[in-house]
């Protein structure tokens, strides 16, 4: 059975390119253009194995979003990757404290993306 990965990013281009990479690698994807839309799907019990979210989005940002996702019992231990243009250590630590499992700096290559996914989805 293929694994499902939930992608959250306010950039339609990023959503499409990451989704294409994942689909070619044999994953199923679920997508949302913002944290609020994604949170509604999580609250309604969407079945996914991994979450990849952007950090900087209008409305709720990625860190606030994963804090909310982590409050939901089915997703307490699901791997979460942050994808962002920021590489500051302080943001990484903040994301880790909020429950992030890993970090991808944009633009991410297909190889880096898939290797990181393999690491966190063991």
mmCIF file with all atom_site columns, C-alpha atoms in Angstrom:
data_model
loop_
_atom_site.group_PDB
_atom_site.id
_atom_site.type_symbol
_atom_site.label_atom_id
_atom_site.label_alt_id
_atom_site.label_comp_id
_atom_site.label_asym_id
_atom_site.label_entity_id
_atom_site.label_seq_id
_atom_site.pdbx_PDB_ins_code
_atom_site.Cartn_x
_atom_site.Cartn_y
_atom_site.Cartn_z
_atom_site.occupancy
_atom_site.B_iso_or_equiv
_atom_site.pdbx_formal_charge
_atom_site.auth_seq_id
_atom_site.auth_comp_id
_atom_site.auth_asym_id
_atom_site.auth_atom_id
_atom_site.pdbx_PDB_model_num
ATOM 1   C CA . UNK A 1 1   ? 0.000   0.000  0.000  1.00 0.00 ? 1   UNK A CA 1
ATOM 2   C CA . UNK A 1 2   ? 1.425   3.374  -0.900 1.00 0.00 ? 2   UNK A CA 1
ATOM 3   C CA . UNK A 1 3   ? 2.097   6.000  1.732  1.00 0.00 ? 3   UNK A CA 1
ATOM 4   C CA . UNK A 1 4   ? 0.114   9.255  1.730  1.00 0.00 ? 4   UNK A CA 1
ATOM 5   C CA . UNK A 1 5   ? 1.864   12.564 2.166  1.00 0.00 ? 5   UNK A CA 1
ATOM 6   C CA . UNK A 1 6   ? 0.011   15.779 3.004  1.00 0.00 ? 6   UNK A CA 1
ATOM 7   C CA . UNK A 1 7   ? 1.485   18.931 1.412  1.00 0.00 ? 7   UNK A CA 1
ATOM 8   C CA . UNK A 1 8   ? 0.688   22.431 2.653  1.00 0.00 ? 8   UNK A CA 1
ATOM 9   C CA . UNK A 1 9   ? 2.062   25.438 0.792  1.00 0.00 ? 9   UNK A CA 1
ATOM 10  C CA . UNK A 1 10  ? 0.591   28.746 -0.346 1.00 0.00 ? 10  UNK A CA 1
ATOM 11  C CA . UNK A 1 11  ? 2.603   28.469 -3.581 1.00 0.00 ? 11  UNK A CA 1
ATOM 12  C CA . UNK A 1 12  ? 0.654   26.516 -6.221 1.00 0.00 ? 12  UNK A CA 1
ATOM 13  C CA . UNK A 1 13  ? 3.934   25.993 -8.132 1.00 0.00 ? 13  UNK A CA 1
ATOM 14  C CA . UNK A 1 14  ? 5.654   24.387 -5.132 1.00 0.00 ? 14  UNK A CA 1
ATOM 15  C CA . UNK A 1 15  ? 2.598   22.201 -4.410 1.00 0.00 ? 15  UNK A CA 1
ATOM 16  C CA . UNK A 1 16  ? 2.563   20.991 -8.001 1.00 0.00 ? 16  UNK A CA 1
ATOM 17  C CA . UNK A 1 17  ? 6.304   20.319 -8.277 1.00 0.00 ? 17  UNK A CA 1
ATOM 18  C CA . UNK A 1 18  ? 6.556   18.497 -4.909 1.00 0.00 ? 18  UNK A CA 1
ATOM 19  C CA . UNK A 1 19  ? 3.386   16.539 -5.662 1.00 0.00 ? 19  UNK A CA 1
ATOM 20  C CA . UNK A 1 20  ? 4.830   15.452 -9.044 1.00 0.00 ? 20  UNK A CA 1
ATOM 21  C CA . UNK A 1 21  ? 8.092   14.290 -7.440 1.00 0.00 ? 21  UNK A CA 1
ATOM 22  C CA . UNK A 1 22  ? 6.196   12.310 -4.788 1.00 0.00 ? 22  UNK A CA 1
ATOM 23  C CA . UNK A 1 23  ? 3.706   10.773 -7.240 1.00 0.00 ? 23  UNK A CA 1
ATOM 24  C CA . UNK A 1 24  ? 6.562   9.619  -9.494 1.00 0.00 ? 24  UNK A CA 1
ATOM 25  C CA . UNK A 1 25  ? 8.219   8.062  -6.418 1.00 0.00 ? 25  UNK A CA 1
ATOM 26  C CA . UNK A 1 26  ? 5.048   6.084  -5.686 1.00 0.00 ? 26  UNK A CA 1
ATOM 27  C CA . UNK A 1 27  ? 3.433   8.197  -2.971 1.00 0.00 ? 27  UNK A CA 1
ATOM 28  C CA . UNK A 1 28  ? -0.148  9.453  -2.851 1.00 0.00 ? 28  UNK A CA 1
ATOM 29  C CA . UNK A 1 29  ? -0.564  13.141 -2.030 1.00 0.00 ? 29  UNK A CA 1
ATOM 30  C CA . UNK A 1 30  ? -3.159  15.293 -0.333 1.00 0.00 ? 30  UNK A CA 1
ATOM 31  C CA . UNK A 1 31  ? -2.788  19.058 -0.754 1.00 0.00 ? 31  UNK A CA 1
ATOM 32  C CA . UNK A 1 32  ? -3.891  22.303 0.883  1.00 0.00 ? 32  UNK A CA 1
ATOM 33  C CA . UNK A 1 33  ? -3.048  25.886 -0.045 1.00 0.00 ? 33  UNK A CA 1
ATOM 34  C CA . UNK A 1 34  ? -3.013  27.137 3.553  1.00 0.00 ? 34  UNK A CA 1
ATOM 35  C CA . UNK A 1 35  ? -2.795  25.947 7.152  1.00 0.00 ? 35  UNK A CA 1
ATOM 36  C CA . UNK A 1 36  ? -6.461  26.626 7.957  1.00 0.00 ? 36  UNK A CA 1
ATOM 37  C CA . UNK A 1 37  ? -7.686  24.427 5.085  1.00 0.00 ? 37  UNK A CA 1
ATOM 38  C CA . UNK A 1 38  ? -5.190  21.699 6.046  1.00 0.00 ? 38  UNK A CA 1
ATOM 39  C CA . UNK A 1 39  ? -6.158  21.848 9.730  1.00 0.00 ? 39  UNK A CA 1
ATOM 40  C CA . UNK A 1 40  ? -9.834  21.303 8.816  1.00 0.00 ? 40  UNK A CA 1
ATOM 41  C CA . UNK A 1 41  ? -8.827  18.164 6.911  1.00 0.00 ? 41  UNK A CA 1
ATOM 42  C CA . UNK A 1 42  ? -6.780  16.920 9.886  1.00 0.00 ? 42  UNK A CA 1
ATOM 43  C CA . UNK A 1 43  ? -9.664  17.658 12.263 1.00 0.00 ? 43  UNK A CA 1
ATOM 44  C CA . UNK A 1 44  ? -11.951 15.601 10.043 1.00 0.00 ? 44  UNK A CA 1
ATOM 45  C CA . UNK A 1 45  ? -9.526  12.657 10.296 1.00 0.00 ? 45  UNK A CA 1
ATOM 46  C CA . UNK A 1 46  ? -7.628  12.615 6.992  1.00 0.00 ? 46  UNK A CA 1
ATOM 47  C CA . UNK A 1 47  ? -5.418  9.506  6.768  1.00 0.00 ? 47  UNK A CA 1
ATOM 48  C CA . UNK A 1 48  ? -1.806  10.449 6.006  1.00 0.00 ? 48  UNK A CA 1
ATOM 49  C CA . UNK A 1 49  ? 1.640   9.102  6.886  1.00 0.00 ? 49  UNK A CA 1
ATOM 50  C CA . UNK A 1 50  ? 3.651   12.322 6.674  1.00 0.00 ? 50  UNK A CA 1
ATOM 51  C CA . UNK A 1 51  ? 3.033   16.075 6.625  1.00 0.00 ? 51  UNK A CA 1
ATOM 52  C CA . UNK A 1 52  ? 5.225   18.502 4.671  1.00 0.00 ? 52  UNK A CA 1
ATOM 53  C CA . UNK A 1 53  ? 4.349   22.108 5.406  1.00 0.00 ? 53  UNK A CA 1
ATOM 54  C CA . UNK A 1 54  ? 5.601   25.533 4.452  1.00 0.00 ? 54  UNK A CA 1
ATOM 55  C CA . UNK A 1 55  ? 6.655   27.837 7.279  1.00 0.00 ? 55  UNK A CA 1
ATOM 56  C CA . UNK A 1 56  ? 5.660   31.262 5.948  1.00 0.00 ? 56  UNK A CA 1
ATOM 57  C CA . UNK A 1 57  ? 2.028   31.335 4.870  1.00 0.00 ? 57  UNK A CA 1
ATOM 58  C CA . UNK A 1 58  ? -0.692  33.980 5.104  1.00 0.00 ? 58  UNK A CA 1
ATOM 59  C CA . UNK A 1 59  ? -2.955  33.484 8.119  1.00 0.00 ? 59  UNK A CA 1
ATOM 60  C CA . UNK A 1 60  ? -1.697  30.693 10.345 1.00 0.00 ? 60  UNK A CA 1
ATOM 61  C CA . UNK A 1 61  ? 2.033   30.014 9.859  1.00 0.00 ? 61  UNK A CA 1
ATOM 62  C CA . UNK A 1 62  ? 3.594   26.556 9.720  1.00 0.00 ? 62  UNK A CA 1
ATOM 63  C CA . UNK A 1 63  ? 4.715   26.526 13.351 1.00 0.00 ? 63  UNK A CA 1
ATOM 64  C CA . UNK A 1 64  ? 1.266   27.471 14.691 1.00 0.00 ? 64  UNK A CA 1
ATOM 65  C CA . UNK A 1 65  ? -0.205  24.885 12.319 1.00 0.00 ? 65  UNK A CA 1
ATOM 66  C CA . UNK A 1 66  ? 1.905   21.948 13.508 1.00 0.00 ? 66  UNK A CA 1
ATOM 67  C CA . UNK A 1 67  ? 1.217   22.851 17.137 1.00 0.00 ? 67  UNK A CA 1
ATOM 68  C CA . UNK A 1 68  ? -2.488  22.440 16.343 1.00 0.00 ? 68  UNK A CA 1
ATOM 69  C CA . UNK A 1 69  ? -1.929  19.189 14.424 1.00 0.00 ? 69  UNK A CA 1
ATOM 70  C CA . UNK A 1 70  ? 0.118   17.749 17.317 1.00 0.00 ? 70  UNK A CA 1
ATOM 71  C CA . UNK A 1 71  ? -2.867  18.348 19.665 1.00 0.00 ? 71  UNK A CA 1
ATOM 72  C CA . UNK A 1 72  ? -4.889  15.844 17.620 1.00 0.00 ? 72  UNK A CA 1
ATOM 73  C CA . UNK A 1 73  ? -4.299  12.316 18.972 1.00 0.00 ? 73  UNK A CA 1
ATOM 74  C CA . UNK A 1 74  ? -4.044  10.439 15.623 1.00 0.00 ? 74  UNK A CA 1
ATOM 75  C CA . UNK A 1 75  ? -1.220  12.759 14.492 1.00 0.00 ? 75  UNK A CA 1
ATOM 76  C CA . UNK A 1 76  ? 0.769   13.072 17.708 1.00 0.00 ? 76  UNK A CA 1
ATOM 77  C CA . UNK A 1 77  ? 3.631   10.930 16.357 1.00 0.00 ? 77  UNK A CA 1
ATOM 78  C CA . UNK A 1 78  ? 3.251   11.443 12.595 1.00 0.00 ? 78  UNK A CA 1
ATOM 79  C CA . UNK A 1 79  ? 6.479   12.726 10.983 1.00 0.00 ? 79  UNK A CA 1
ATOM 80  C CA . UNK A 1 80  ? 6.306   16.402 9.999  1.00 0.00 ? 80  UNK A CA 1
ATOM 81  C CA . UNK A 1 81  ? 8.763   18.113 7.666  1.00 0.00 ? 81  UNK A CA 1
ATOM 82  C CA . UNK A 1 82  ? 9.108   21.867 7.364  1.00 0.00 ? 82  UNK A CA 1
ATOM 83  C CA . UNK A 1 83  ? 9.848   23.306 3.969  1.00 0.00 ? 83  UNK A CA 1
ATOM 84  C CA . UNK A 1 84  ? 10.974  26.905 3.885  1.00 0.00 ? 84  UNK A CA 1
ATOM 85  C CA . UNK A 1 85  ? 13.291  29.435 2.310  1.00 0.00 ? 85  UNK A CA 1
ATOM 86  C CA . UNK A 1 86  ? 14.594  30.296 5.792  1.00 0.00 ? 86  UNK A CA 1
ATOM 87  C CA . UNK A 1 87  ? 17.661  28.499 7.059  1.00 0.00 ? 87  UNK A CA 1
ATOM 88  C CA . UNK A 1 88  ? 18.014  30.279 10.413 1.00 0.00 ? 88  UNK A CA 1
ATOM 89  C CA . UNK A 1 89  ? 18.867  27.996 13.310 1.00 0.00 ? 89  UNK A CA 1
ATOM 90  C CA . UNK A 1 90  ? 16.394  29.806 15.598 1.00 0.00 ? 90  UNK A CA 1
ATOM 91  C CA . UNK A 1 91  ? 13.495  28.946 13.262 1.00 0.00 ? 91  UNK A CA 1
ATOM 92  C CA . UNK A 1 92  ? 14.646  25.324 13.121 1.00 0.00 ? 92  UNK A CA 1
ATOM 93  C CA . UNK A 1 93  ? 14.704  25.103 16.908 1.00 0.00 ? 93  UNK A CA 1
ATOM 94  C CA . UNK A 1 94  ? 11.272  26.735 17.139 1.00 0.00 ? 94  UNK A CA 1
ATOM 95  C CA . UNK A 1 95  ? 9.913   24.272 14.574 1.00 0.00 ? 95  UNK A CA 1
ATOM 96  C CA . UNK A 1 96  ? 11.486  21.312 16.401 1.00 0.00 ? 96  UNK A CA 1
ATOM 97  C CA . UNK A 1 97  ? 9.993   22.490 19.705 1.00 0.00 ? 97  UNK A CA 1
ATOM 98  C CA . UNK A 1 98  ? 6.579   22.700 18.006 1.00 0.00 ? 98  UNK A CA 1
ATOM 99  C CA . UNK A 1 99  ? 6.895   19.089 16.843 1.00 0.00 ? 99  UNK A CA 1
ATOM 100 C CA . UNK A 1 100 ? 8.714   19.115 13.494 1.00 0.00 ? 100 UNK A CA 1
ATOM 101 C CA . UNK A 1 101 ? 10.686  15.974 12.631 1.00 0.00 ? 101 UNK A CA 1
ATOM 102 C CA . UNK A 1 102 ? 12.874  17.558 9.953  1.00 0.00 ? 102 UNK A CA 1
ATOM 103 C CA . UNK A 1 103 ? 13.620  20.547 7.768  1.00 0.00 ? 103 UNK A CA 1
ATOM 104 C CA . UNK A 1 104 ? 13.934  21.158 4.015  1.00 0.00 ? 104 UNK A CA 1
ATOM 105 C CA . UNK A 1 105 ? 15.330  24.393 2.622  1.00 0.00 ? 105 UNK A CA 1
ATOM 106 C CA . UNK A 1 106 ? 13.722  25.566 -0.631 1.00 0.00 ? 106 UNK A CA 1
ATOM 107 C CA . UNK A 1 107 ? 14.390  25.023 -3.420 1.00 0.00 ? 107 UNK A CA 1
ATOM 108 C CA . UNK A 1 108 ? 14.626  21.351 -2.480 1.00 0.00 ? 108 UNK A CA 1
ATOM 109 C CA . UNK A 1 109 ? 15.890  18.833 -5.030 1.00 0.00 ? 109 UNK A CA 1
ATOM 110 C CA . UNK A 1 110 ? 13.941  15.650 -5.721 1.00 0.00 ? 110 UNK A CA 1
ATOM 111 C CA . UNK A 1 111 ? 16.841  13.599 -4.324 1.00 0.00 ? 111 UNK A CA 1
ATOM 112 C CA . UNK A 1 112 ? 17.047  15.588 -1.071 1.00 0.00 ? 112 UNK A CA 1
ATOM 113 C CA . UNK A 1 113 ? 13.284  15.473 -0.684 1.00 0.00 ? 113 UNK A CA 1
ATOM 114 C CA . UNK A 1 114 ? 13.031  11.700 -1.145 1.00 0.00 ? 114 UNK A CA 1
ATOM 115 C CA . UNK A 1 115 ? 16.085  10.982 1.040  1.00 0.00 ? 115 UNK A CA 1
ATOM 116 C CA . UNK A 1 116 ? 14.687  13.109 3.861  1.00 0.00 ? 116 UNK A CA 1
ATOM 117 C CA . UNK A 1 117 ? 11.286  11.399 3.568  1.00 0.00 ? 117 UNK A CA 1
ATOM 118 C CA . UNK A 1 118 ? 12.979  7.977  3.791  1.00 0.00 ? 118 UNK A CA 1
ATOM 119 C CA . UNK A 1 119 ? 14.762  9.083  6.966  1.00 0.00 ? 119 UNK A CA 1
ATOM 120 C CA . UNK A 1 120 ? 11.665  10.300 8.811  1.00 0.00 ? 120 UNK A CA 1
ATOM 121 C CA . UNK A 1 121 ? 9.248   7.598  7.641  1.00 0.00 ? 121 UNK A CA 1
ATOM 122 C CA . UNK A 1 122 ? 11.165  4.564  8.921  1.00 0.00 ? 122 UNK A CA 1
#
